[in-house]
Amino acid sequence: MSESSATISSPPLQKKQTRSCLSTTLLIIIVFPVALAAVLYRLELFETVHFPSGELPQSTATAPAVNPHMRVGSEFVAEGKVHGPEDLAYDKRRRLIYTGCEDGWIKRVTVNKSVADSVVENWVSTGGRPLGIALEKSGELIVADGVLGLLRVTQKGKVEILAGEHDGLKFNLTDGVDVGEDGTIYFTDASYKYNLKDFYFDIMEGEPHGRFMSYNPATKKVTLLARNLYFANGVAVAPDQKFVVYCETVM
Ligand SMILES: *[C@@H]1O[C@H](CO)[C@@H](O)[C@H](O)[C@H]1NC(C)=O
Ligand SMILES: *[C@@H]1O[C@H](CO)[C@@H](O)[C@H](O)[C@H]1NC(C)=O
């Protein structure tokens, strides 16, 4: 009896299995590729690029020498009191370190004899995200703020916007900065297309939206020095003032 009831109940079970099998197949054939396509090709701003086949066979640069003594005798300053310190500037005369943090504050660290005596203060909040930081000869701070653009912060803590665009194209992620002996400010905008919140789209898209520029404090003019850069980042003027180095982040 139990055997026969088993045979009776099996056909509808098989039908159900076929139906669920069919819907799974449909799901895989139609829904999955559509969902995948929607993720890979965002309909909005996202633009794909051709694979740069010439770039990959090149070997990457390596440091010609490593100094293993770099960290001998080094100590942590302001440990746990600064979050996301992207860059720093040291004012030798006043023994002050400035660094821009995630919370939008430029922290000022007074370096005393012992690191343990150092005092960390919330000095100035830009209201944006201070990334690159450099000192002018006068002791004023120049800040590449990822949200606001190129800023000067006076000794008294007044924030002044120096530049936010070049030739009508706004900065969207001002990133690195350094100041030359003659006062010229060199800085990068990592991307005009994506802001700080969306920076990873810039990297995923792999298109060059970055610029390297200079700002002349006397004329208040921005000069474009290099464009079409892949996520332009840090900037450093050579100590002998003969050249300026800037970095690209990917590709
Ligand atoms: C560190 O130096 C600053 C400035 O000279 C001073 O105001 C502060 O009291 C010093 N802090 C300590 C803990 O010594
Ligand atoms: C900055 O980037 C965002 C996307 O991250 C974009 O929506 C916005 O239009 C950009 N701003 C400018 C001025 O292009």
mmCIF file of C-alpha atoms and ligand atoms in Angstrom:
data_model
loop_
_atom_site.group_PDB
_atom_site.id
_atom_site.type_symbol
_atom_site.label_atom_id
_atom_site.label_comp_id
_atom_site.label_asym_id
_atom_site.label_seq_id
_atom_site.Cartn_x
_atom_site.Cartn_y
_atom_site.Cartn_z
ATOM 1 C CA MET A 1 0.000 0.000 0.000
ATOM 2 C CA SER A 2 2.697 2.419 0.901
ATOM 3 C CA GLU A 3 4.541 1.443 -2.284
ATOM 4 C CA SER A 4 1.569 2.256 -4.543
ATOM 5 C CA SER A 5 0.912 5.581 -2.858
ATOM 6 C CA ALA A 6 4.526 6.420 -3.503
ATOM 7 C CA THR A 7 4.154 5.765 -7.239
ATOM 8 C CA ILE A 8 0.966 7.843 -7.393
ATOM 9 C CA SER A 9 2.513 10.830 -5.753
ATOM 10 C CA SER A 10 5.664 10.852 -7.842
ATOM 11 C CA PRO A 11 4.361 12.297 -11.206
ATOM 12 C CA PRO A 12 3.242 15.738 -9.830
ATOM 13 C CA LEU A 13 6.524 15.938 -7.939
ATOM 14 C CA GLN A 14 8.417 15.463 -11.197
ATOM 15 C CA LYS A 15 6.324 18.186 -12.881
ATOM 16 C CA LYS A 16 7.121 20.600 -10.081
ATOM 17 C CA GLN A 17 10.794 19.810 -10.388
ATOM 18 C CA THR A 18 10.697 20.445 -14.154
ATOM 19 C CA ARG A 19 8.970 23.788 -13.612
ATOM 20 C CA SER A 20 11.468 24.956 -10.997
ATOM 21 C CA CYS A 21 14.283 23.710 -13.210
ATOM 22 C CA LEU A 22 12.891 25.795 -16.067
ATOM 23 C CA SER A 23 12.604 28.949 -14.002
ATOM 24 C CA THR A 24 16.155 28.486 -12.721
ATOM 25 C CA THR A 25 17.363 28.118 -16.319
ATOM 26 C CA LEU A 26 15.383 31.218 -17.330
ATOM 27 C CA LEU A 27 16.889 33.083 -14.398
ATOM 28 C CA ILE A 28 20.399 32.128 -15.437
ATOM 29 C CA ILE A 29 19.857 32.817 -19.151
ATOM 30 C CA ILE A 30 18.014 36.120 -18.887
ATOM 31 C CA VAL A 31 18.126 37.751 -15.505
ATOM 32 C CA PHE A 32 21.741 37.090 -14.630
ATOM 33 C CA PRO A 33 23.314 38.518 -17.822
ATOM 34 C CA VAL A 34 21.017 41.559 -17.656
ATOM 35 C CA ALA A 35 21.932 42.185 -14.027
ATOM 36 C CA LEU A 36 25.609 41.692 -14.780
ATOM 37 C CA ALA A 37 25.425 44.051 -17.752
ATOM 38 C CA ALA A 38 23.661 46.648 -15.622
ATOM 39 C CA VAL A 39 26.443 46.453 -13.046
ATOM 40 C CA LEU A 40 29.292 46.494 -15.553
ATOM 41 C CA TYR A 41 27.880 49.190 -17.824
ATOM 42 C CA ARG A 42 26.335 51.819 -15.602
ATOM 43 C CA LEU A 43 24.094 53.760 -17.921
ATOM 44 C CA GLU A 44 24.985 57.144 -16.456
ATOM 45 C CA LEU A 45 28.409 58.734 -16.624
ATOM 46 C CA PHE A 46 30.462 55.600 -16.803
ATOM 47 C CA GLU A 47 32.514 55.138 -19.958
ATOM 48 C CA THR A 48 34.571 52.077 -20.679
ATOM 49 C CA VAL A 49 37.985 52.303 -22.289
ATOM 50 C CA HIS A 50 40.042 50.233 -24.677
ATOM 51 C CA PHE A 51 42.479 47.927 -23.022
ATOM 52 C CA PRO A 52 45.862 49.656 -23.141
ATOM 53 C CA SER A 53 47.750 46.638 -24.511
ATOM 54 C CA GLY A 54 50.989 48.609 -24.837
ATOM 55 C CA GLU A 55 51.066 49.448 -21.133
ATOM 56 C CA LEU A 56 51.070 46.048 -19.493
ATOM 57 C CA PRO A 57 54.251 44.431 -20.882
ATOM 58 C CA GLN A 58 56.294 47.321 -19.439
ATOM 59 C CA SER A 59 58.026 46.442 -16.216
ATOM 60 C CA THR A 60 57.143 48.587 -13.226
ATOM 61 C CA ALA A 61 59.692 50.911 -11.675
ATOM 62 C CA THR A 62 61.413 49.795 -8.508
ATOM 63 C CA ALA A 63 63.455 51.769 -6.006
ATOM 64 C CA PRO A 64 67.168 51.482 -6.921
ATOM 65 C CA ALA A 65 68.166 51.186 -3.271
ATOM 66 C CA VAL A 66 66.397 50.591 -0.005
ATOM 67 C CA ASN A 67 67.612 52.193 3.195
ATOM 68 C CA PRO A 68 66.929 49.681 5.976
ATOM 69 C CA HIS A 69 67.857 52.267 8.624
ATOM 70 C CA MET A 70 65.019 54.617 7.646
ATOM 71 C CA ARG A 71 62.936 53.858 10.703
ATOM 72 C CA VAL A 72 65.727 53.376 13.201
ATOM 73 C CA GLY A 73 65.182 55.885 15.978
ATOM 74 C CA SER A 74 61.775 56.962 14.630
ATOM 75 C CA GLU A 75 58.859 57.479 16.983
ATOM 76 C CA PHE A 76 55.110 57.743 16.473
ATOM 77 C CA VAL A 77 53.753 61.253 16.928
ATOM 78 C CA ALA A 78 50.095 61.922 17.777
ATOM 79 C CA GLU A 79 49.306 58.214 17.645
ATOM 80 C CA GLY A 80 45.546 57.591 17.796
ATOM 81 C CA LYS A 81 44.818 61.346 17.800
ATOM 82 C CA VAL A 82 44.833 61.947 14.042
ATOM 83 C CA HIS A 83 42.688 59.941 11.639
ATOM 84 C CA GLY A 84 43.586 59.641 7.956
ATOM 85 C CA PRO A 85 46.500 62.109 7.997
ATOM 86 C CA GLU A 86 47.026 62.272 4.229
ATOM 87 C CA ASP A 87 49.999 64.661 4.125
ATOM 88 C CA LEU A 88 51.948 66.847 6.537
ATOM 89 C CA ALA A 89 53.973 70.034 6.653
ATOM 90 C CA TYR A 90 56.555 70.844 9.293
ATOM 91 C CA ASP A 91 57.224 74.397 10.400
ATOM 92 C CA LYS A 92 60.794 74.102 11.697
ATOM 93 C CA ARG A 93 60.919 77.544 13.228
ATOM 94 C CA ARG A 94 57.782 77.106 15.301
ATOM 95 C CA ARG A 95 58.246 73.333 15.765
ATOM 96 C CA LEU A 96 54.723 72.643 14.497
ATOM 97 C CA ILE A 97 53.380 69.810 12.370
ATOM 98 C CA TYR A 98 50.223 70.410 10.346
ATOM 99 C CA THR A 99 48.211 67.514 8.966
ATOM 100 C CA GLY A 100 44.776 67.241 7.342
ATOM 101 C CA CYS A 101 42.401 64.609 8.716
ATOM 102 C CA GLU A 102 39.303 62.678 7.636
ATOM 103 C CA ASP A 103 37.039 64.769 9.866
ATOM 104 C CA GLY A 104 37.943 67.917 7.882
ATOM 105 C CA TRP A 105 40.182 69.349 10.611
ATOM 106 C CA ILE A 106 43.730 70.473 10.068
ATOM 107 C CA LYS A 107 45.407 69.286 13.245
ATOM 108 C CA ARG A 108 48.337 71.208 14.657
ATOM 109 C CA VAL A 109 50.870 69.183 16.588
ATOM 110 C CA THR A 110 53.286 71.033 18.847
ATOM 111 C CA VAL A 111 56.444 68.947 18.964
ATOM 112 C CA ASN A 112 58.094 69.175 22.377
ATOM 113 C CA LYS A 113 61.367 67.562 23.479
ATOM 114 C CA SER A 114 59.733 64.204 24.010
ATOM 115 C CA VAL A 115 57.156 62.827 21.602
ATOM 116 C CA ALA A 116 54.984 61.967 24.594
ATOM 117 C CA ASP A 117 54.790 65.707 25.411
ATOM 118 C CA SER A 118 53.521 66.630 21.955
ATOM 119 C CA VAL A 119 50.209 68.417 21.939
ATOM 120 C CA VAL A 120 47.583 67.796 19.245
ATOM 121 C CA GLU A 121 45.001 70.536 18.629
ATOM 122 C CA ASN A 122 42.051 70.832 16.266
ATOM 123 C CA TRP A 123 43.431 73.905 14.546
ATOM 124 C CA VAL A 124 41.191 74.797 11.577
ATOM 125 C CA SER A 125 38.301 72.922 9.965
ATOM 126 C CA THR A 126 38.152 73.625 6.233
ATOM 127 C CA GLY A 127 34.651 72.161 5.980
ATOM 128 C CA GLY A 128 35.965 69.892 3.196
ATOM 129 C CA ARG A 129 38.708 67.278 3.180
ATOM 130 C CA PRO A 130 42.240 68.636 3.499
ATOM 131 C CA LEU A 131 44.527 66.288 1.544
ATOM 132 C CA GLY A 132 47.802 67.861 0.344
ATOM 133 C CA ILE A 133 49.490 70.362 2.676
ATOM 134 C CA ALA A 134 52.537 72.626 2.182
ATOM 135 C CA LEU A 135 53.967 75.742 3.823
ATOM 136 C CA GLU A 136 54.657 79.056 2.174
ATOM 137 C CA LYS A 137 57.799 80.936 3.255
ATOM 138 C CA SER A 138 55.638 83.321 5.267
ATOM 139 C CA GLY A 139 54.354 80.394 7.339
ATOM 140 C CA GLU A 140 50.892 80.363 5.764
ATOM 141 C CA LEU A 141 49.528 76.934 4.897
ATOM 142 C CA ILE A 142 48.560 75.919 1.361
ATOM 143 C CA VAL A 143 46.006 73.124 1.257
ATOM 144 C CA ALA A 144 44.806 70.927 -1.606
ATOM 145 C CA ASP A 145 41.293 70.264 -0.321
ATOM 146 C CA GLY A 146 39.563 67.347 -2.052
ATOM 147 C CA VAL A 147 36.169 69.032 -1.769
ATOM 148 C CA LEU A 148 36.865 72.778 -1.882
ATOM 149 C CA GLY A 149 39.876 73.197 -4.169
ATOM 150 C CA LEU A 150 43.147 75.032 -3.566
ATOM 151 C CA LEU A 151 43.147 76.894 -0.240
ATOM 152 C CA ARG A 152 45.372 79.133 1.838
ATOM 153 C CA VAL A 153 45.010 79.037 5.617
ATOM 154 C CA THR A 154 46.568 82.065 7.282
ATOM 155 C CA GLN A 155 48.485 81.932 10.556
ATOM 156 C CA LYS A 156 45.357 83.338 12.185
ATOM 157 C CA GLY A 157 43.329 80.396 10.849
ATOM 158 C CA LYS A 158 41.411 82.215 8.115
ATOM 159 C CA VAL A 159 40.524 79.940 5.160
ATOM 160 C CA GLU A 160 40.712 81.521 1.732
ATOM 161 C CA ILE A 161 39.909 79.756 -1.576
ATOM 162 C CA LEU A 162 42.685 80.458 -4.089
ATOM 163 C CA ALA A 163 41.356 78.471 -7.047
ATOM 164 C CA GLY A 164 38.545 76.059 -7.889
ATOM 165 C CA GLU A 165 38.806 75.731 -11.675
ATOM 166 C CA HIS A 166 40.944 76.235 -14.741
ATOM 167 C CA ASP A 167 39.597 77.411 -18.059
ATOM 168 C CA GLY A 168 36.027 76.736 -16.937
ATOM 169 C CA LEU A 169 36.678 73.133 -15.912
ATOM 170 C CA LYS A 170 36.111 72.806 -12.160
ATOM 171 C CA PHE A 171 38.380 70.826 -9.873
ATOM 172 C CA ASN A 172 36.535 67.873 -8.356
ATOM 173 C CA LEU A 173 39.290 66.261 -6.293
ATOM 174 C CA THR A 174 42.194 68.597 -5.573
ATOM 175 C CA ASP A 175 44.813 66.281 -4.169
ATOM 176 C CA GLY A 176 48.543 67.088 -3.863
ATOM 177 C CA VAL A 177 50.451 70.362 -3.391
ATOM 178 C CA ASP A 178 53.939 71.787 -2.928
ATOM 179 C CA VAL A 179 55.416 75.293 -2.965
ATOM 180 C CA GLY A 180 58.580 76.339 -4.822
ATOM 181 C CA GLU A 181 61.249 78.729 -3.471
ATOM 182 C CA ASP A 182 59.886 81.498 -5.700
ATOM 183 C CA GLY A 183 56.439 81.068 -4.148
ATOM 184 C CA THR A 184 54.843 79.231 -7.088
ATOM 185 C CA ILE A 185 52.285 76.697 -5.895
ATOM 186 C CA TYR A 186 52.220 73.367 -7.777
ATOM 187 C CA PHE A 187 49.158 71.173 -7.318
ATOM 188 C CA THR A 188 47.064 68.375 -8.806
ATOM 189 C CA ASP A 189 43.373 67.768 -9.358
ATOM 190 C CA ALA A 190 42.993 63.980 -9.412
ATOM 191 C CA SER A 191 39.720 64.116 -11.355
ATOM 192 C CA TYR A 192 37.314 66.645 -12.797
ATOM 193 C CA LYS A 193 34.716 63.931 -13.365
ATOM 194 C CA TYR A 194 34.420 62.216 -10.006
ATOM 195 C CA ASN A 195 34.542 63.651 -6.511
ATOM 196 C CA LEU A 196 36.123 62.268 -3.373
ATOM 197 C CA LYS A 197 33.066 60.177 -2.498
ATOM 198 C CA ASP A 198 33.139 58.511 -5.939
ATOM 199 C CA PHE A 199 36.895 58.336 -6.467
ATOM 200 C CA TYR A 200 36.868 54.569 -7.046
ATOM 201 C CA PHE A 201 34.692 55.049 -10.149
ATOM 202 C CA ASP A 202 37.506 57.139 -11.579
ATOM 203 C CA ILE A 203 39.952 54.323 -10.978
ATOM 204 C CA MET A 204 37.552 51.666 -12.323
ATOM 205 C CA GLU A 205 36.764 53.706 -15.413
ATOM 206 C CA GLY A 206 40.472 54.060 -16.139
ATOM 207 C CA GLU A 207 40.169 57.321 -18.077
ATOM 208 C CA PRO A 208 42.572 60.202 -17.465
ATOM 209 C CA HIS A 209 40.605 63.000 -15.777
ATOM 210 C CA GLY A 210 43.499 64.490 -13.801
ATOM 211 C CA ARG A 211 45.489 67.702 -14.177
ATOM 212 C CA PHE A 212 48.763 69.112 -12.886
ATOM 213 C CA MET A 213 48.762 72.891 -12.497
ATOM 214 C CA SER A 214 50.527 75.828 -10.940
ATOM 215 C CA TYR A 215 49.182 78.896 -9.146
ATOM 216 C CA ASN A 216 51.005 82.202 -9.126
ATOM 217 C CA PRO A 217 50.186 84.057 -5.866
ATOM 218 C CA ALA A 218 51.205 87.416 -7.410
ATOM 219 C CA THR A 219 48.884 87.226 -10.434
ATOM 220 C CA LYS A 220 46.373 84.778 -8.831
ATOM 221 C CA LYS A 221 46.418 82.848 -12.104
ATOM 222 C CA VAL A 222 46.233 79.082 -12.591
ATOM 223 C CA THR A 223 48.411 77.605 -15.352
ATOM 224 C CA LEU A 224 47.795 74.138 -16.762
ATOM 225 C CA LEU A 225 51.085 72.208 -16.887
ATOM 226 C CA ALA A 226 49.883 68.680 -17.798
ATOM 227 C CA ARG A 227 46.479 67.202 -18.535
ATOM 228 C CA ASN A 228 44.925 63.782 -19.257
ATOM 229 C CA LEU A 229 46.516 62.291 -16.145
ATOM 230 C CA TYR A 230 45.402 59.093 -14.451
ATOM 231 C CA PHE A 231 44.307 60.152 -10.960
ATOM 232 C CA ALA A 232 47.012 62.780 -10.456
ATOM 233 C CA ASN A 233 48.183 62.643 -6.852
ATOM 234 C CA GLY A 234 51.256 63.759 -4.867
ATOM 235 C CA VAL A 235 53.485 66.686 -5.841
ATOM 236 C CA ALA A 236 57.069 67.520 -4.790
ATOM 237 C CA VAL A 237 59.387 70.306 -5.886
ATOM 238 C CA ALA A 238 63.032 69.178 -6.128
ATOM 239 C CA PRO A 239 65.244 70.682 -3.386
ATOM 240 C CA ASP A 240 67.425 72.343 -6.081
ATOM 241 C CA GLN A 241 64.252 73.809 -7.696
ATOM 242 C CA LYS A 242 65.148 72.315 -11.092
ATOM 243 C CA PHE A 243 62.070 70.120 -11.509
ATOM 244 C CA VAL A 244 58.744 69.121 -9.987
ATOM 245 C CA VAL A 245 57.582 65.532 -9.567
ATOM 246 C CA TYR A 246 53.929 64.538 -9.638
ATOM 247 C CA CYS A 247 52.392 61.078 -9.383
ATOM 248 C CA GLU A 248 49.633 59.281 -11.216
ATOM 249 C CA THR A 249 47.852 56.632 -9.196
ATOM 250 C CA VAL A 250 46.822 53.913 -11.634
ATOM 251 C CA MET A 251 47.844 52.678 -15.113
HETATM 252 C C1 LIG B 1 54.653 71.614 24.704
HETATM 253 O O1 LIG B 1 55.049 72.849 24.176
HETATM 254 C C2 LIG B 1 54.045 73.831 24.114
HETATM 255 C C3 LIG B 1 54.613 75.031 23.387
HETATM 256 O O2 LIG B 1 55.884 75.372 23.848
HETATM 257 C C4 LIG B 1 53.584 74.165 25.533
HETATM 258 O O3 LIG B 1 52.544 75.110 25.474
HETATM 259 C C5 LIG B 1 53.060 72.887 26.167
HETATM 260 O O4 LIG B 1 52.704 73.141 27.511
HETATM 261 C C6 LIG B 1 54.110 71.805 26.107
HETATM 262 N N1 LIG B 1 53.487 70.601 26.580
HETATM 263 C C7 LIG B 1 54.078 69.769 27.412
HETATM 264 C C8 LIG B 1 53.245 68.599 27.827
HETATM 265 O O5 LIG B 1 55.201 69.922 27.797
HETATM 266 C C1 LIG B 2 32.052 65.922 -9.533
HETATM 267 O O1 LIG B 2 31.856 64.545 -9.481
HETATM 268 C C2 LIG B 2 30.516 64.097 -9.349
HETATM 269 C C3 LIG B 2 30.528 62.592 -9.370
HETATM 270 O O2 LIG B 2 31.404 62.051 -8.431
HETATM 271 C C4 LIG B 2 29.667 64.647 -10.453
HETATM 272 O O3 LIG B 2 28.326 64.280 -10.250
HETATM 273 C C5 LIG B 2 29.785 66.154 -10.505
HETATM 274 O O4 LIG B 2 29.075 66.655 -11.593
HETATM 275 C C6 LIG B 2 31.242 66.555 -10.624
HETATM 276 N N1 LIG B 2 31.350 67.998 -10.515
HETATM 277 C C7 LIG B 2 31.702 68.752 -11.536
HETATM 278 C C8 LIG B 2 31.796 70.200 -11.250
HETATM 279 O O5 LIG B 2 31.921 68.302 -12.631
#
